[in-house]
mmCIF file of C-alpha atoms in Angstrom:
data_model
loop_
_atom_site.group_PDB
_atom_site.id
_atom_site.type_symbol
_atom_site.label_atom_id
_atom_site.label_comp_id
_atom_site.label_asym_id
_atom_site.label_seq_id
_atom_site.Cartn_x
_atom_site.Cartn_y
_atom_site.Cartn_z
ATOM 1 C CA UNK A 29 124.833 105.279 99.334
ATOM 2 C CA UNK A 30 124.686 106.275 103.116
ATOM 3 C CA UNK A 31 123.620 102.751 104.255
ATOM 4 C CA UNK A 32 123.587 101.993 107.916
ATOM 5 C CA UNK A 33 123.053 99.066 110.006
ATOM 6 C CA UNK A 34 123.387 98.113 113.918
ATOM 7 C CA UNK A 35 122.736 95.145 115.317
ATOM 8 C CA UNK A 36 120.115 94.525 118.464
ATOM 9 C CA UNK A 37 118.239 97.829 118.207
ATOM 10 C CA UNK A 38 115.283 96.635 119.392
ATOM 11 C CA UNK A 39 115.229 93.761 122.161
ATOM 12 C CA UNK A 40 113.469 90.348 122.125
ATOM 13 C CA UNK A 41 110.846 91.859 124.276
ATOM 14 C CA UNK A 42 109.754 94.681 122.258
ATOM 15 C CA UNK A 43 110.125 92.832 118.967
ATOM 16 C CA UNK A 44 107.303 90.541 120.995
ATOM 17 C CA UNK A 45 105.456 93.743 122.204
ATOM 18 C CA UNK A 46 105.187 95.331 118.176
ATOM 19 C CA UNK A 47 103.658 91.517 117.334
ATOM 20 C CA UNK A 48 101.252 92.005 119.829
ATOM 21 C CA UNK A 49 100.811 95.992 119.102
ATOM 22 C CA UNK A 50 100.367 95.142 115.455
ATOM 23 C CA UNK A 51 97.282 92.590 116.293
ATOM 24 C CA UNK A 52 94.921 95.858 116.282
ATOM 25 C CA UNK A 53 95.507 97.126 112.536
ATOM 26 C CA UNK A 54 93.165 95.450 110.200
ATOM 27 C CA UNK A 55 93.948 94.245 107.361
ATOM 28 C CA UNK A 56 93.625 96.149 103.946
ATOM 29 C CA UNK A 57 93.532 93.592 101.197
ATOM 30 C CA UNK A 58 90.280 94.695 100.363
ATOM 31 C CA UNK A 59 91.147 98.737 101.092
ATOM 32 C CA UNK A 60 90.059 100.417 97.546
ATOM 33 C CA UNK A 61 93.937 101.853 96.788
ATOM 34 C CA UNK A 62 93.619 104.844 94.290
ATOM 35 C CA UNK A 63 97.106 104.593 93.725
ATOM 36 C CA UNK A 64 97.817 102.046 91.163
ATOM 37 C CA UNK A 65 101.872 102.205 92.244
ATOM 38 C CA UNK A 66 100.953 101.724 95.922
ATOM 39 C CA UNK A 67 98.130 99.209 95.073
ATOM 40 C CA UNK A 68 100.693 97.044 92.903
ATOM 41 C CA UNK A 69 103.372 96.830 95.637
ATOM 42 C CA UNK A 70 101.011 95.858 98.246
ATOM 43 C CA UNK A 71 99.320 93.384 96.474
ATOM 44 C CA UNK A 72 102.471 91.609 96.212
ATOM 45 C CA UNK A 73 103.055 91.442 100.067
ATOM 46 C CA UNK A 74 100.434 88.968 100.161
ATOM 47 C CA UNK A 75 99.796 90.873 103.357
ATOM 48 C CA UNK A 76 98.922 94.390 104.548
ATOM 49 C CA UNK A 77 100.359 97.555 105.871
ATOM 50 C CA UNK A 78 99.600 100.851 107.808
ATOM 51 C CA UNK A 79 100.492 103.963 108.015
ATOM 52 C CA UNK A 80 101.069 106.824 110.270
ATOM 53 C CA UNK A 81 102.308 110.318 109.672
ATOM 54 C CA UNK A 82 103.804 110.812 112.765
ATOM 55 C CA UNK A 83 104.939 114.611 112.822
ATOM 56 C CA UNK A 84 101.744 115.976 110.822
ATOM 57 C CA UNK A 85 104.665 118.407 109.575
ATOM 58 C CA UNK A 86 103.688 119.924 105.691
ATOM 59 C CA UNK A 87 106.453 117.635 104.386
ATOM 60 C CA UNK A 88 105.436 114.614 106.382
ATOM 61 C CA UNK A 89 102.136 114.793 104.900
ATOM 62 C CA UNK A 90 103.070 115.289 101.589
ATOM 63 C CA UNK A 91 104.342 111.959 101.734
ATOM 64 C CA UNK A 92 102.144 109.821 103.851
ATOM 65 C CA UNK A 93 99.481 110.924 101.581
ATOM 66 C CA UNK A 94 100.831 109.637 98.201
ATOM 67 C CA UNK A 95 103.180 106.451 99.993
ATOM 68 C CA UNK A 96 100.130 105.568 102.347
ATOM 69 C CA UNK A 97 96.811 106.201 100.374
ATOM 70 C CA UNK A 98 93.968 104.549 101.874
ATOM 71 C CA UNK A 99 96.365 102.374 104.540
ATOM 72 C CA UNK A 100 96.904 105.438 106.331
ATOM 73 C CA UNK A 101 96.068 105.514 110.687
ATOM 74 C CA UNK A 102 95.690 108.031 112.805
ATOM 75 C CA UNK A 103 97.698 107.000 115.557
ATOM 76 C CA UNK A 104 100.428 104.830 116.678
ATOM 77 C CA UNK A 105 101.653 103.220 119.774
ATOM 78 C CA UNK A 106 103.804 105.045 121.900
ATOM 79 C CA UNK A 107 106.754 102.401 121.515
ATOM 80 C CA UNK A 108 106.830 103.342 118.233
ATOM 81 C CA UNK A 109 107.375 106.734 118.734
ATOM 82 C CA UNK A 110 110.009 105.795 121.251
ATOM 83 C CA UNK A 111 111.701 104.222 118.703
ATOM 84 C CA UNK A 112 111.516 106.522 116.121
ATOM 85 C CA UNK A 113 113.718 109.323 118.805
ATOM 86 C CA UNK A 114 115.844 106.399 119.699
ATOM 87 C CA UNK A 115 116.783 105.885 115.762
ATOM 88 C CA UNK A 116 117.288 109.717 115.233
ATOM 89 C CA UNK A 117 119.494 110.166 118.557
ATOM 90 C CA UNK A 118 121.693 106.878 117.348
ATOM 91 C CA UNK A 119 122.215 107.922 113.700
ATOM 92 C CA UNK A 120 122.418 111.890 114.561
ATOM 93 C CA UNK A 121 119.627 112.645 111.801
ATOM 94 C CA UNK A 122 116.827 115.410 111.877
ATOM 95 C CA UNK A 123 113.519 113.932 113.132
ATOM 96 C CA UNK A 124 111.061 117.423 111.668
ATOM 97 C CA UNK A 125 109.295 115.048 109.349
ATOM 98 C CA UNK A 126 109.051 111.391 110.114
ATOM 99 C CA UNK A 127 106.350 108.358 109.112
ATOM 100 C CA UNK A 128 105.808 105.342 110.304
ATOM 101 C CA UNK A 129 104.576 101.974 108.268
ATOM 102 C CA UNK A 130 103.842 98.725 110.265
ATOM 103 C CA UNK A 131 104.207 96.161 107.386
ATOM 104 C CA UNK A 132 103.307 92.361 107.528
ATOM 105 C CA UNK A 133 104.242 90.305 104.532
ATOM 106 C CA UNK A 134 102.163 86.824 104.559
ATOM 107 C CA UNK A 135 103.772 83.901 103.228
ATOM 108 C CA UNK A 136 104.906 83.592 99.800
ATOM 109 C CA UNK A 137 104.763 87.868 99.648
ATOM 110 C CA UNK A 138 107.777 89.869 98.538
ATOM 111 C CA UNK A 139 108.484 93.279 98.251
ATOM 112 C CA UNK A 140 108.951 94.241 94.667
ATOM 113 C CA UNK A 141 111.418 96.367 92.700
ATOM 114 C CA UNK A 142 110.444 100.282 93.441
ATOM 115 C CA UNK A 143 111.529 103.478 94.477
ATOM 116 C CA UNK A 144 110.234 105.188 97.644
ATOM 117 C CA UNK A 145 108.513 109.104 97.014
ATOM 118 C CA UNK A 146 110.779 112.184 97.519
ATOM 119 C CA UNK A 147 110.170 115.710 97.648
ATOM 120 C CA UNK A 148 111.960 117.630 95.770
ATOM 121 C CA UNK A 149 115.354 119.158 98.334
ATOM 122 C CA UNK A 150 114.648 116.388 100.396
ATOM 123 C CA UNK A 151 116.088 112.190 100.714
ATOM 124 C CA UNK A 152 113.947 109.712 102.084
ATOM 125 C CA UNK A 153 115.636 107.934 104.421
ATOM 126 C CA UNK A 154 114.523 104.933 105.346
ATOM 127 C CA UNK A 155 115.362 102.912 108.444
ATOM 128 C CA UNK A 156 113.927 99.833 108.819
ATOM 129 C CA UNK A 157 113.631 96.540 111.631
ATOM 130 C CA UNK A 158 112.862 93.636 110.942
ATOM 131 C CA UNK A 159 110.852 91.833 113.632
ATOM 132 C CA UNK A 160 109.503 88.424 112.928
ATOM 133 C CA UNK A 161 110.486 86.163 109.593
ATOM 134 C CA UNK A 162 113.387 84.511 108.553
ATOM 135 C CA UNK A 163 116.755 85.230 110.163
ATOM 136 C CA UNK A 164 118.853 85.854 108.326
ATOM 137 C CA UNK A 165 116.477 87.504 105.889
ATOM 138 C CA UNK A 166 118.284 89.298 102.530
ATOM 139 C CA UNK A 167 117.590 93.354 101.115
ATOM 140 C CA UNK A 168 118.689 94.017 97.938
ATOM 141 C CA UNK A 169 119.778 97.773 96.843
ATOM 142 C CA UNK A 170 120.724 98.863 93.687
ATOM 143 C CA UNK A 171 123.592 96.106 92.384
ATOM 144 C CA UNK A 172 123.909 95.576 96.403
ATOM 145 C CA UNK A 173 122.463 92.736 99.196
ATOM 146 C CA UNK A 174 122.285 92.973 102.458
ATOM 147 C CA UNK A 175 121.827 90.456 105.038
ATOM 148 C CA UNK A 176 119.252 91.495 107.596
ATOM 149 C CA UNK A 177 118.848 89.696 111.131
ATOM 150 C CA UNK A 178 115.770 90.038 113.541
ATOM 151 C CA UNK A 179 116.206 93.580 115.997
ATOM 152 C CA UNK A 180 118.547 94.695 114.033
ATOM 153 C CA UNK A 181 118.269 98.344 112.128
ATOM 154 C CA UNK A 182 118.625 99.056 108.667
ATOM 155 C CA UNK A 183 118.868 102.692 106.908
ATOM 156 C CA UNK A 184 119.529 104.007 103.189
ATOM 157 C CA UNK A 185 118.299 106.375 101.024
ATOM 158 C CA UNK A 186 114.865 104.845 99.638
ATOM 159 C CA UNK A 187 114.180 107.503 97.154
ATOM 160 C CA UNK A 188 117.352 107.392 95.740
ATOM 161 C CA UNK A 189 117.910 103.512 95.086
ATOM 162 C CA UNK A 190 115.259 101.163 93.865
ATOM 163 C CA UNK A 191 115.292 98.318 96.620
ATOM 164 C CA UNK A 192 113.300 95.035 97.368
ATOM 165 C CA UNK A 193 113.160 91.908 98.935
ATOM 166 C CA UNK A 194 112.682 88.375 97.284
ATOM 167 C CA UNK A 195 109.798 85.932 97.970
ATOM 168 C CA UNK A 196 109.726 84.102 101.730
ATOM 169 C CA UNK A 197 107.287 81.329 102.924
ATOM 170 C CA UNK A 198 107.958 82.718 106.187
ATOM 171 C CA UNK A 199 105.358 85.113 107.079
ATOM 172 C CA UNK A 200 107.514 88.798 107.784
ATOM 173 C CA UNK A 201 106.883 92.006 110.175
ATOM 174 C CA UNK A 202 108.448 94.945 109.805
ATOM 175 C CA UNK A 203 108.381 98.174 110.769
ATOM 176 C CA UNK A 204 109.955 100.983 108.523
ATOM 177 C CA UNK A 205 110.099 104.543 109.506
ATOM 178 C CA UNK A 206 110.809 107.649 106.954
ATOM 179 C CA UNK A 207 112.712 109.979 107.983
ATOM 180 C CA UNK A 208 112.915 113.160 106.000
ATOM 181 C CA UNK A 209 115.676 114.907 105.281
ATOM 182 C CA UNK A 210 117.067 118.201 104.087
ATOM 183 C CA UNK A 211 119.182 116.982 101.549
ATOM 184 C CA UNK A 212 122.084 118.992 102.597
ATOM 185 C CA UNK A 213 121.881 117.464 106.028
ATOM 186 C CA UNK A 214 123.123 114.070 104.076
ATOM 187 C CA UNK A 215 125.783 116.106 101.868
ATOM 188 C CA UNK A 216 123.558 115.808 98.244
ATOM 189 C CA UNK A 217 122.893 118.533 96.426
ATOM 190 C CA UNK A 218 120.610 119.472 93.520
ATOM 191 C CA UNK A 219 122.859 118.709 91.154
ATOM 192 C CA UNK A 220 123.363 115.010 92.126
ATOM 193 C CA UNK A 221 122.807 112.476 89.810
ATOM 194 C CA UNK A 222 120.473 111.028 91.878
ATOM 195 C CA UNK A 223 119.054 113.732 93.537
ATOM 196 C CA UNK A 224 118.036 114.516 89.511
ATOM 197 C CA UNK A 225 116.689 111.119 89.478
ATOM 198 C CA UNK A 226 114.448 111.001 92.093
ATOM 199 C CA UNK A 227 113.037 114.448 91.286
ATOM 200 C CA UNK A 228 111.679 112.756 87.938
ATOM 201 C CA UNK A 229 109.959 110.316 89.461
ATOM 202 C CA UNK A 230 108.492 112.484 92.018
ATOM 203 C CA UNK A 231 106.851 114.318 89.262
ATOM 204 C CA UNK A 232 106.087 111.136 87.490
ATOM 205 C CA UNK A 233 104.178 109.985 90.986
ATOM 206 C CA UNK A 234 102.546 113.380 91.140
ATOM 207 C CA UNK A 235 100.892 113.142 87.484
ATOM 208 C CA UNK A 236 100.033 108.886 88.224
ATOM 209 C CA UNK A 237 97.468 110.476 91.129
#
């Protein structure tokens, strides 16, 4: 597993600013989600989420469509897309086909057991900040836990590891950004395990929709 984390990638004043930015999505507890995988995992944020293909790249929309469904936006704000470059110039990773989820959790919500979508020859990598909740807050991945504290920045590859977070009665924000990747680009090949693995469920997503 290619996990990364740095500390303080974002500062107190923009983890402020993406509160305040988030204020204008609505809601979408009552958004009629199709997909009964998407739907499920939602449902147990006890909150909401958007989401925004931000490259509009064949790949990028391949994915936003089936990880997104009916929570999917147009548009995001332009520190978001700031931070998206800063993340790809800090880790050294391509930045072709990116998307972008603004996630609030309410209180009591957790993120359940699951596996992110992957297109086949490609790894989902996601890299993730948490911005308001419970510091330290706790990932779990695979037989692994991390701790996670507010700013800081938190990648692995979400198509290849089923990953979740446990139950807070803090209310959460966090914004998680998909980058994907040729999987060569992270040294997998075809023949990976779980490369093999995630190809399965891809097709398994496919045929749920």
């Amino acid at each position: 597993m290619q996990y990364k984390y740095i500390t303080d990638f974002i500062s107190v004043e923009e983890r402020s600013e993406i509160i305040s930015l988030g204020e204008q999505f609505e809601p979408n507890e009552c958004v009629e989600i199709a997909n009964e995988h998407i739907k499920r995992i939602n449902k147990e944020t006890k909150g909401f989420s958007v989401l925004c293909d931000m490259t509009h790249s064949e790949v990028s929309s391949a994915i936003a469509k089936f990880q997104g469904d009916a929570t999917v936006t147009n548009s995001m704000p332009t520190l978001f897309h700031l931070i998206a470059d800063r993340i790809a110039a800090k880790i050294g990773i391509s930045s072709d086909h990116i998307f972008c989820q603004y996630i609030k959790l309410g209180a009591g919500g957790r993120v359940q057991k699951h596996y992110d979508a992957g297109m086949p020859g490609f790894v989902t990598y996601k890299c993730n900040i948490c911005i308001s909740g419970p510091d330290p807050d706790f990932l779990f991945v695979d037989k692994s836990s991390f701790d996670l504290h507010l700013g800081d920045l938190y990648c692995f590859e979400a198509n290849f590891y089923k990953h979740w977070m446990d139950q807070s009665e803090s209310e959460r924000v966090v914004l998680s950004y998909g980058f994907i990747i040729p999987l060569e680009e992270l040294g997998y090949t075809e023949s990976d395990p779980r490369v093999r693995l995630s190809n399965r469920i891809w097709k398994a997503f496919i045929k749920s929709v």
